Coordinates of N, CA and C in Angstrom, one line a residue:
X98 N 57.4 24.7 -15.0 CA 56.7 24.8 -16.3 C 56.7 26.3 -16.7
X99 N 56.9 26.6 -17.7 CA 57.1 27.9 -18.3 C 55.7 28.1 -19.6
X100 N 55.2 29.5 -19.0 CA 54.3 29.5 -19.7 C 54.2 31.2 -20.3
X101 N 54.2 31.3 -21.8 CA 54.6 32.3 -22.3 C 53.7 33.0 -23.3
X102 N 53.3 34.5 -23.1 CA 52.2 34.9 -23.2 C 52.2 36.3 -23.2
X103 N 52.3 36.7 -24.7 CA 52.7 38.2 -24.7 C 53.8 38.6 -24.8
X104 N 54.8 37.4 -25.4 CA 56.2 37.7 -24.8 C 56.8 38.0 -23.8
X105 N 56.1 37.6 -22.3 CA 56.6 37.5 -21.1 C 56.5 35.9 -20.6
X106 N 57.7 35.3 -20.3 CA 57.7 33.9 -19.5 C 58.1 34.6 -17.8
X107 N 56.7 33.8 -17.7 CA 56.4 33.4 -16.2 C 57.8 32.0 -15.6
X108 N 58.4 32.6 -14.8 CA 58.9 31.2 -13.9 C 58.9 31.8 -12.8
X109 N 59.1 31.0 -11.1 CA 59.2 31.8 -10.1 C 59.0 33.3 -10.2
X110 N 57.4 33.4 -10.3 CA 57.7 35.0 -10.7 C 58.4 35.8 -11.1
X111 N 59.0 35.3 -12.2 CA 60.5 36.7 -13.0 C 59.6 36.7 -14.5
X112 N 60.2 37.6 -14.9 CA 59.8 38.0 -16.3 C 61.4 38.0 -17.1
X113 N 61.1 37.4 -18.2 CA 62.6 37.0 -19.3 C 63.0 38.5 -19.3
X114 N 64.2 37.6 -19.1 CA 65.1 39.3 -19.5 C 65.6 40.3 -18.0
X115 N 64.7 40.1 -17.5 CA 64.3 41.5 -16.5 C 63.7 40.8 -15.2
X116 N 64.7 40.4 -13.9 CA 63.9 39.6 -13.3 C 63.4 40.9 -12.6
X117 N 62.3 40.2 -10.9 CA 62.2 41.5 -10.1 C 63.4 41.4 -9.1
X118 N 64.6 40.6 -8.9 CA 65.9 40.8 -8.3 C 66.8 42.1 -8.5
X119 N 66.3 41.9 -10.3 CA 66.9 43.3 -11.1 C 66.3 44.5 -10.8
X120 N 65.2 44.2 -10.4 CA 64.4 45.0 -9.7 C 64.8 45.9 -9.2
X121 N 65.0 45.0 -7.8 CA 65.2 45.2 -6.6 C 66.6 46.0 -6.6
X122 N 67.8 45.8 -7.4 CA 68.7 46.2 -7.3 C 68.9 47.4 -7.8
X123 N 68.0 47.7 -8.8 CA 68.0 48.9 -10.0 C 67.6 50.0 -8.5
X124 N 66.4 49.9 -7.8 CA 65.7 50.4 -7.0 C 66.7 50.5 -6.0
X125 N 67.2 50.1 -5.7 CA 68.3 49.7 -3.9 C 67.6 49.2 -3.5
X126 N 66.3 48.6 -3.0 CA 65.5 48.4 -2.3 C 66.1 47.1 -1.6
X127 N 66.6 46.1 -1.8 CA 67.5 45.3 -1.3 C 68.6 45.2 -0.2
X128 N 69.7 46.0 -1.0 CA 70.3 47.1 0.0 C 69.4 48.0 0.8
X129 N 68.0 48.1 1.2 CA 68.2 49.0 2.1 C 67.4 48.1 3.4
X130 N 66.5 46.9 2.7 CA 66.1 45.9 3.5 C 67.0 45.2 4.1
X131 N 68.7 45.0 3.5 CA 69.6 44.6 4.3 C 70.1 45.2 4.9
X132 N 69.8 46.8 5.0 CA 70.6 47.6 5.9 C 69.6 47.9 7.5
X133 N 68.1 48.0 6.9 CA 67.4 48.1 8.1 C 67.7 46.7 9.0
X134 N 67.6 45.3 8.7 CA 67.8 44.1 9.2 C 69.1 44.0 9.6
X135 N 69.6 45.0 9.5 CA 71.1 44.3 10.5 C 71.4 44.7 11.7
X136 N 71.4 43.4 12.0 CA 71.4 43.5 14.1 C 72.1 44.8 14.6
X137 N 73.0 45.3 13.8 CA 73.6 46.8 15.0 C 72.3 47.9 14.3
X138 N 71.6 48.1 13.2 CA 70.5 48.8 12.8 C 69.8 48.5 14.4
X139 N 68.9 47.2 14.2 CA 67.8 46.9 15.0 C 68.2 47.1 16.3
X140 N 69.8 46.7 17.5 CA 69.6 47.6 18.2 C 69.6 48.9 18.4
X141 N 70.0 49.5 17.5 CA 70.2 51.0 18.1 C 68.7 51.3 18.1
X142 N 67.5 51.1 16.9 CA 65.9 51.6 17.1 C 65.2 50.3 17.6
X143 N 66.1 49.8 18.7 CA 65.4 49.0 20.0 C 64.6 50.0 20.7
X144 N 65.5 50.9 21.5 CA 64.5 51.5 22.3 C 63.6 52.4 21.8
X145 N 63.5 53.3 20.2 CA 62.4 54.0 19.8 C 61.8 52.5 19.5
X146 N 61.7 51.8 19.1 CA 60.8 50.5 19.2 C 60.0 50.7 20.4
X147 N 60.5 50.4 21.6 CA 59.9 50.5 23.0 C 58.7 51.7 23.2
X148 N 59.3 53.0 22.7 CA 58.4 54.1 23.4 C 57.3 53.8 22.0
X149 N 57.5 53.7 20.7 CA 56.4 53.9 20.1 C 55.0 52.4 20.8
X150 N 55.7 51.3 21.2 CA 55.2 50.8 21.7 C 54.2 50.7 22.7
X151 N 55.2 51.9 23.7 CA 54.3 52.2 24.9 C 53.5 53.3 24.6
X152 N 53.7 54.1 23.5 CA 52.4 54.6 23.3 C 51.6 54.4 22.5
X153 N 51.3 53.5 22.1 CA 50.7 52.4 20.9 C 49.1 51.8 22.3
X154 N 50.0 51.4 23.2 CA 49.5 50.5 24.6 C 48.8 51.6 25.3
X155 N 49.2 52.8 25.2 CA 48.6 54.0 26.3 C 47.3 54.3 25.5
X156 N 47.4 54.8 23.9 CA 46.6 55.3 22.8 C 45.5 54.0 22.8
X157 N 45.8 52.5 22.9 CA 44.6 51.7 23.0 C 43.7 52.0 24.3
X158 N 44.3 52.1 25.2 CA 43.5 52.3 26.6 C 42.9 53.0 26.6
X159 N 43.9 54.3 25.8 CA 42.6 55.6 26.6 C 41.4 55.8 25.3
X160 N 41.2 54.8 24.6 CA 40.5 55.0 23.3 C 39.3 53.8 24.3
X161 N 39.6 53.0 24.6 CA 39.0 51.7 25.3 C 38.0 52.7 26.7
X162 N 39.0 53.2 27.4 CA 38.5 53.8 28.5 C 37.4 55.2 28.3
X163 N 37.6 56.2 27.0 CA 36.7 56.9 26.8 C 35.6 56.2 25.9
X164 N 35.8 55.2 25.4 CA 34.7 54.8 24.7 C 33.9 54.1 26.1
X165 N 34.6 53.7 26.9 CA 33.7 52.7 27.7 C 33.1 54.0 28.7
X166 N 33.5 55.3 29.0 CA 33.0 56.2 29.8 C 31.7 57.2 28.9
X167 N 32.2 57.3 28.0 CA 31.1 57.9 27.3 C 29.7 57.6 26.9
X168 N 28.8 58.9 26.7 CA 27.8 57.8 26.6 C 27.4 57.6 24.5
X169 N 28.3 57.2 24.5 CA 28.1 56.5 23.0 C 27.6 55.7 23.3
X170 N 27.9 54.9 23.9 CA 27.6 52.9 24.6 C 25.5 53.5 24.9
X171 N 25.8 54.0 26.0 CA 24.5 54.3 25.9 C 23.5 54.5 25.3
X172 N 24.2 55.7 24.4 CA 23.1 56.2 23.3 C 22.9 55.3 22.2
X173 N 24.3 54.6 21.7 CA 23.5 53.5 21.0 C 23.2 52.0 20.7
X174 N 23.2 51.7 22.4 CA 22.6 50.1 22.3 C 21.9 50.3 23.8
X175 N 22.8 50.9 25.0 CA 22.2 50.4 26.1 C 20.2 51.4 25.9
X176 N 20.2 52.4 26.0 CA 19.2 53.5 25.4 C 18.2 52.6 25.2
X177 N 18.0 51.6 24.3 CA 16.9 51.3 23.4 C 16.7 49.7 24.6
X178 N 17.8 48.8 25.3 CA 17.3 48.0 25.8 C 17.1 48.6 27.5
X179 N 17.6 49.5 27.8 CA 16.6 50.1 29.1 C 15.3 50.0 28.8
X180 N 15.2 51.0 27.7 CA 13.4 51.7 27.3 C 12.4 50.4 26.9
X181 N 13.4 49.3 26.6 CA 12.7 48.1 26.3 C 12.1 47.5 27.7
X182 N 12.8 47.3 28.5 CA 12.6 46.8 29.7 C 11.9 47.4 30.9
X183 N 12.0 48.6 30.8 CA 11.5 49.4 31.9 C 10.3 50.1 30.9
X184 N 9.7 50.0 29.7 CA 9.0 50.2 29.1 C 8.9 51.7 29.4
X185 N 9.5 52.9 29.6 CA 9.5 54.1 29.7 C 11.5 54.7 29.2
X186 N 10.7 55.8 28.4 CA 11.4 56.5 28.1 C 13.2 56.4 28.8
X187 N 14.1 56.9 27.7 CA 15.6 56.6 28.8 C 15.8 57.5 29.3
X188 N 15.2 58.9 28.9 CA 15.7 60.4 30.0 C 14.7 60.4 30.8
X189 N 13.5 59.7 30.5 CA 12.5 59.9 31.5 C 13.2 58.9 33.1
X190 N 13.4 57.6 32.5 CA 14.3 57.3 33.7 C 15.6 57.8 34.6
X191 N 16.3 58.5 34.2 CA 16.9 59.5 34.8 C 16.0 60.5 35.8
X192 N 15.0 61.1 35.1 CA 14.5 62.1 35.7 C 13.6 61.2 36.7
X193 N 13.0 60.3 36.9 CA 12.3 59.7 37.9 C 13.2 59.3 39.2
X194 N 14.8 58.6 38.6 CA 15.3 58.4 40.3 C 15.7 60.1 40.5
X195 N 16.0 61.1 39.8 CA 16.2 61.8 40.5 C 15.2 62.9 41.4
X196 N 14.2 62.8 40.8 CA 12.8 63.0 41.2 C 12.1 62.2 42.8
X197 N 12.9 60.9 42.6 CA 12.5 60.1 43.9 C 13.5 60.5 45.2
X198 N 14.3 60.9 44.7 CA 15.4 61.7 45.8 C 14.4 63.1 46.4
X199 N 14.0 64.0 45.6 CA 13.5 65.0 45.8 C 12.0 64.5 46.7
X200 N 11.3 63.4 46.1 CA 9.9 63.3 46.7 C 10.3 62.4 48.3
X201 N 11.3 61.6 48.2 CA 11.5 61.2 49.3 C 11.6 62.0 50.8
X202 N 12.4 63.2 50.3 CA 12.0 64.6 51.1 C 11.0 65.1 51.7
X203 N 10.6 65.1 50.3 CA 8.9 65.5 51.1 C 8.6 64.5 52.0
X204 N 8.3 63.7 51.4 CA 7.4 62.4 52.4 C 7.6 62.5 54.0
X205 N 8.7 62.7 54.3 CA 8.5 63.3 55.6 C 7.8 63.7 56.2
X206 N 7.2 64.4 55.1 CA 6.1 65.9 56.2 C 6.2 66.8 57.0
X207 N 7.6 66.9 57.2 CA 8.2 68.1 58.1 C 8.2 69.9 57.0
X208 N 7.8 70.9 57.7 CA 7.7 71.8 56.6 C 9.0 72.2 56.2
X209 N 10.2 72.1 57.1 CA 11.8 72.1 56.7 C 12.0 71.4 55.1
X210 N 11.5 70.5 55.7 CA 11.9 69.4 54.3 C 11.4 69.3 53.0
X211 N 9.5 70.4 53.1 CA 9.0 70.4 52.0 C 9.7 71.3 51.7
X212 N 10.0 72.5 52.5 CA 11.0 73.5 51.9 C 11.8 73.2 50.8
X213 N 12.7 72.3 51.6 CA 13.9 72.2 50.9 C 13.6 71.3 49.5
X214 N 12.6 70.8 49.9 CA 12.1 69.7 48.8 C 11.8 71.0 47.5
X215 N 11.1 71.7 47.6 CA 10.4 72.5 46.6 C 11.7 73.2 46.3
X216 N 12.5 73.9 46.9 CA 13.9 74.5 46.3 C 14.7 73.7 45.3
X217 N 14.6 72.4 45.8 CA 15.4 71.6 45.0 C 14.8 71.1 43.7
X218 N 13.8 71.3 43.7 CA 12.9 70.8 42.5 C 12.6 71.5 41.3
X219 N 12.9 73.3 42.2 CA 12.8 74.5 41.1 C 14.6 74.3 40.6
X220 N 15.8 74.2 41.3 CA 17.1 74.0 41.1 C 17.1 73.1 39.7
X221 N 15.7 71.9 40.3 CA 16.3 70.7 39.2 C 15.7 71.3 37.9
X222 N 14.4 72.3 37.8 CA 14.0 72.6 36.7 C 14.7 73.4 35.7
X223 N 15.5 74.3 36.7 CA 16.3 75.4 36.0 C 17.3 74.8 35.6
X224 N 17.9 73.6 35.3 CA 19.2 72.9 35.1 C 19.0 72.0 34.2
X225 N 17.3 71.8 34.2 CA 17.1 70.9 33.2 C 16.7 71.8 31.8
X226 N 16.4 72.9 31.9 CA 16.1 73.9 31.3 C 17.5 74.5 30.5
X227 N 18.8 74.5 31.2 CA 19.9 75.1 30.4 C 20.5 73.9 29.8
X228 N 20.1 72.5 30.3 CA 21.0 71.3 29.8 C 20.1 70.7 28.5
X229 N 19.1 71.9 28.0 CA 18.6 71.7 26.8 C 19.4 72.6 26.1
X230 N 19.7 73.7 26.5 CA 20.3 74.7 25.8 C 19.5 76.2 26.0
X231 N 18.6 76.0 26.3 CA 18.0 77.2 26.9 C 19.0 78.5 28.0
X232 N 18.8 79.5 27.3 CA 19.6 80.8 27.9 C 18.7 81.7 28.7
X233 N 19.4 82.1 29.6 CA 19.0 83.1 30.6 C 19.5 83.0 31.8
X234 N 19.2 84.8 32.7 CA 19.8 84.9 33.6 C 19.7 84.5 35.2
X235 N 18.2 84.9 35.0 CA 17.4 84.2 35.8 C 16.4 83.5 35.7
X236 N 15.7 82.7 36.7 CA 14.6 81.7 35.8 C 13.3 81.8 35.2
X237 N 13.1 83.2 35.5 CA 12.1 83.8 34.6 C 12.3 84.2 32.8
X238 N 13.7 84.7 32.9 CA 14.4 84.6 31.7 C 14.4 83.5 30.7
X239 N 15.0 82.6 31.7 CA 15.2 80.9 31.1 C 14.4 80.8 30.4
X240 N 12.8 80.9 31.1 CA 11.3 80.2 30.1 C 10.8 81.4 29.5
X241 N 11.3 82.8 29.8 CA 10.5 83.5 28.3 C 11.8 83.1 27.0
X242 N 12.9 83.4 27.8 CA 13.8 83.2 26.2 C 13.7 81.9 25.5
X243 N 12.9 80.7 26.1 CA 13.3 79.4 25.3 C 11.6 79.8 24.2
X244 N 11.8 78.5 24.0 CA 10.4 77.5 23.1 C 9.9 76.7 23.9
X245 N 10.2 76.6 25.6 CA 9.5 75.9 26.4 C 8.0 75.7 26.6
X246 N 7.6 77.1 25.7 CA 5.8 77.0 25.7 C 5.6 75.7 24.9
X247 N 6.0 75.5 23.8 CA 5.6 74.3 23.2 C 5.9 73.0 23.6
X248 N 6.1 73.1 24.7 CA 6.3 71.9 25.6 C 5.7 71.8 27.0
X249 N 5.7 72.9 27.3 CA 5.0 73.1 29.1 C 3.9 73.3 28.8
X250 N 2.6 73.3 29.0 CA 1.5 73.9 28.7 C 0.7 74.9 30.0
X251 N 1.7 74.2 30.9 CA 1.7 75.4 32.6 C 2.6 75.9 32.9
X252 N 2.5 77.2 32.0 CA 3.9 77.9 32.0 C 2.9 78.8 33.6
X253 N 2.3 79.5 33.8 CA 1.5 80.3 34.6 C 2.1 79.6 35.8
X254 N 2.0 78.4 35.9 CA 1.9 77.1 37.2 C 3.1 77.6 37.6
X255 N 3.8 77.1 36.4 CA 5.6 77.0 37.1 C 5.8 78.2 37.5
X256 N 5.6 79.6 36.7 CA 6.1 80.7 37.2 C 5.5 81.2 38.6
X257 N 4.1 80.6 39.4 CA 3.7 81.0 40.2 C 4.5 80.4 41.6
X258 N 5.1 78.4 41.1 CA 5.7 77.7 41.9 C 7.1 78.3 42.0
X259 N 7.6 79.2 41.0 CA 8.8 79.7 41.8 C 9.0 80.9 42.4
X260 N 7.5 81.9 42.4 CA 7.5 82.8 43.2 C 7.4 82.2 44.5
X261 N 6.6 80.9 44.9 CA 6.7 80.2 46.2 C 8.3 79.8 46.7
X262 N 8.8 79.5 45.3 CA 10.3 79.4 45.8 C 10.7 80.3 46.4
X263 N 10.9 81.5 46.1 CA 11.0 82.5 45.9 C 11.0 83.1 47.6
X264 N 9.7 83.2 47.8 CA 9.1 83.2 49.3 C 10.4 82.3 50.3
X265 N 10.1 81.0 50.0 CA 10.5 80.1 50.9 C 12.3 80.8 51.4
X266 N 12.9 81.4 50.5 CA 14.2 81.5 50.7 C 14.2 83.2 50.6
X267 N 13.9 83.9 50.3 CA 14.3 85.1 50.8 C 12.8 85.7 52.1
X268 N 11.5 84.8 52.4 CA 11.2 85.1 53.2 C 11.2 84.2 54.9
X269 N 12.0 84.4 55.7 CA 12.1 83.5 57.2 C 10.7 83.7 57.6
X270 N 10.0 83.8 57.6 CA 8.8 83.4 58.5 C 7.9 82.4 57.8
X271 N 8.2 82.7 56.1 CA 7.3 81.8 54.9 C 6.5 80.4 55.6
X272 N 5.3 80.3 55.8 CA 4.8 79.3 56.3 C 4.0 78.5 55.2
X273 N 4.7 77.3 55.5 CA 4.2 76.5 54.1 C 3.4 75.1 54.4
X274 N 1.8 74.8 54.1 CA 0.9 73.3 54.6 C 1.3 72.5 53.3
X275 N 1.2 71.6 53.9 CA 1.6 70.3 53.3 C 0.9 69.9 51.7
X276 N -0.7 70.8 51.6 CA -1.0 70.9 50.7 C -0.8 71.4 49.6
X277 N -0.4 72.5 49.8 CA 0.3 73.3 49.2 C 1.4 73.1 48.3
X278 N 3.0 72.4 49.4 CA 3.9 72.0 48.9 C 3.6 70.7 47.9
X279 N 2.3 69.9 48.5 CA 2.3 68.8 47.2 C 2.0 69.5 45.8
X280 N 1.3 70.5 46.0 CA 0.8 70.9 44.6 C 1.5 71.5 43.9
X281 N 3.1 72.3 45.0 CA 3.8 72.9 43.9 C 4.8 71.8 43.5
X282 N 4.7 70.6 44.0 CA 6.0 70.0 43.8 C 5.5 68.8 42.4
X283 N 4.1 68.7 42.8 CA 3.5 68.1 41.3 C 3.6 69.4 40.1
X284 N 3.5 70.4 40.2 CA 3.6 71.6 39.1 C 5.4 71.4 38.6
X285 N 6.0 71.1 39.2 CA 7.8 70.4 38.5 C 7.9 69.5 38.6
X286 N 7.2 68.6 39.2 CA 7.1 66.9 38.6 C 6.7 66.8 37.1
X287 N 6.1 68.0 36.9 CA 5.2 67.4 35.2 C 5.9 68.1 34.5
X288 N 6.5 69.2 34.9 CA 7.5 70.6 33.9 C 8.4 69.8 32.9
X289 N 9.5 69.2 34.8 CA 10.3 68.4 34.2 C 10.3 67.2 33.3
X290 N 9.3 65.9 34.0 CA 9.3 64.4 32.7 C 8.6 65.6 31.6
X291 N 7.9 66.3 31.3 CA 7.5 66.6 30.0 C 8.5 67.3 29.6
X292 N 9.6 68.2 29.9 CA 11.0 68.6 29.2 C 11.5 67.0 28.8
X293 N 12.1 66.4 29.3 CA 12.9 65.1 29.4 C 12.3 63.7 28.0
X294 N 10.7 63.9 27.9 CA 10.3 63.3 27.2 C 10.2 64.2 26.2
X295 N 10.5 65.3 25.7 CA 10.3 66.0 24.4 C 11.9 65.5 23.9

């Protein structure tokens, strides 16, 4: 059925006069779709066929493999259903198992171990302190150069708990009671979750 309108008839998609075959031929375009399609064409870009392929296959993986390592995934779905479920903060749960490593030490009760316990706890403060972006050379540096006042409110504490550090490793005889080490090791138990929860 021919239907005509504007002085153009519609049949199999042609327009009177002027099909799009005439098109096609005005253009070459024809000629060049029968040139790509011919079997000695297609094999010879057989094998660039192949490598674009295999890196088509490599470029999905490693797009698949960094998205599944990164913490995108984390930050934007897993994040909110941890904090749902454990009803506490998502960096605060980081900082608790790694905190339970540290207090597990102590518990011991051996003074070796508070030792090492309170070194490791000033280690963990000063690291959680640059992995906010805070600069300095040493760790007295670190907390005058930041904004950490508006977040520690025992700045005094902490700087006293790492002159005990301090002691424990450049003095050998440093004798340390059990009371003591709890109280410096609660003074970076609260430094830290309160860095981690800001």
């Amino acid at each position: 059925m021919d239907i005509t309108v504007f002085n153009y008839t519609f049949h199999d998609v042609q327009w009177t006069g002027f099909g799009w075959e005439k098109i096609y031929d005005f253009l070459g375009i024809k000629d060049f779709i029968y040139f790509i399609s011919s079997p000695s064409i297609q094999e010879a870009v057989f094998p660039i066929k192949l490598v674009f392929i295999f890196f088509t296959v490599v470029f999905f993986c490693a797009v698949i493999w960094f998205y599944y390592n990164s913490t995108y995934l984390q930050y934007k779905f897993l994040q909110d259903v941890s904090e749902f479920f454990s009803k506490e903060k998502y960096g605060l749960q980081k900082v608790s198992r790694n905190w339970n490593k540290i207090k597990k030490r102590a518990d011991s009760g051996s003074e070796s171990d508070l030792k090492l316990a309170i070194i490791e706890a000033d280690d963990y403060l000063y690291e959680t302190l640059q992995d906010m972006g805070y600069q300095g050379d040493t760790f007295e540096q670190l907390l005058e150069n930041s904004d950490s006042k508006k977040i520690l409110s025992n700045m005094d504490e902490i700087l006293q708990a790492h002159t005990v550090r301090n002691s424990i490793v450049y003095e050998a005889g440093y004798a340390l009671d059990i009371s003591t080490a709890k109280r410096i090791l609660s003074i970076y138990e609260n430094a830290i979750k309160n860095l981690a929860a800001y």
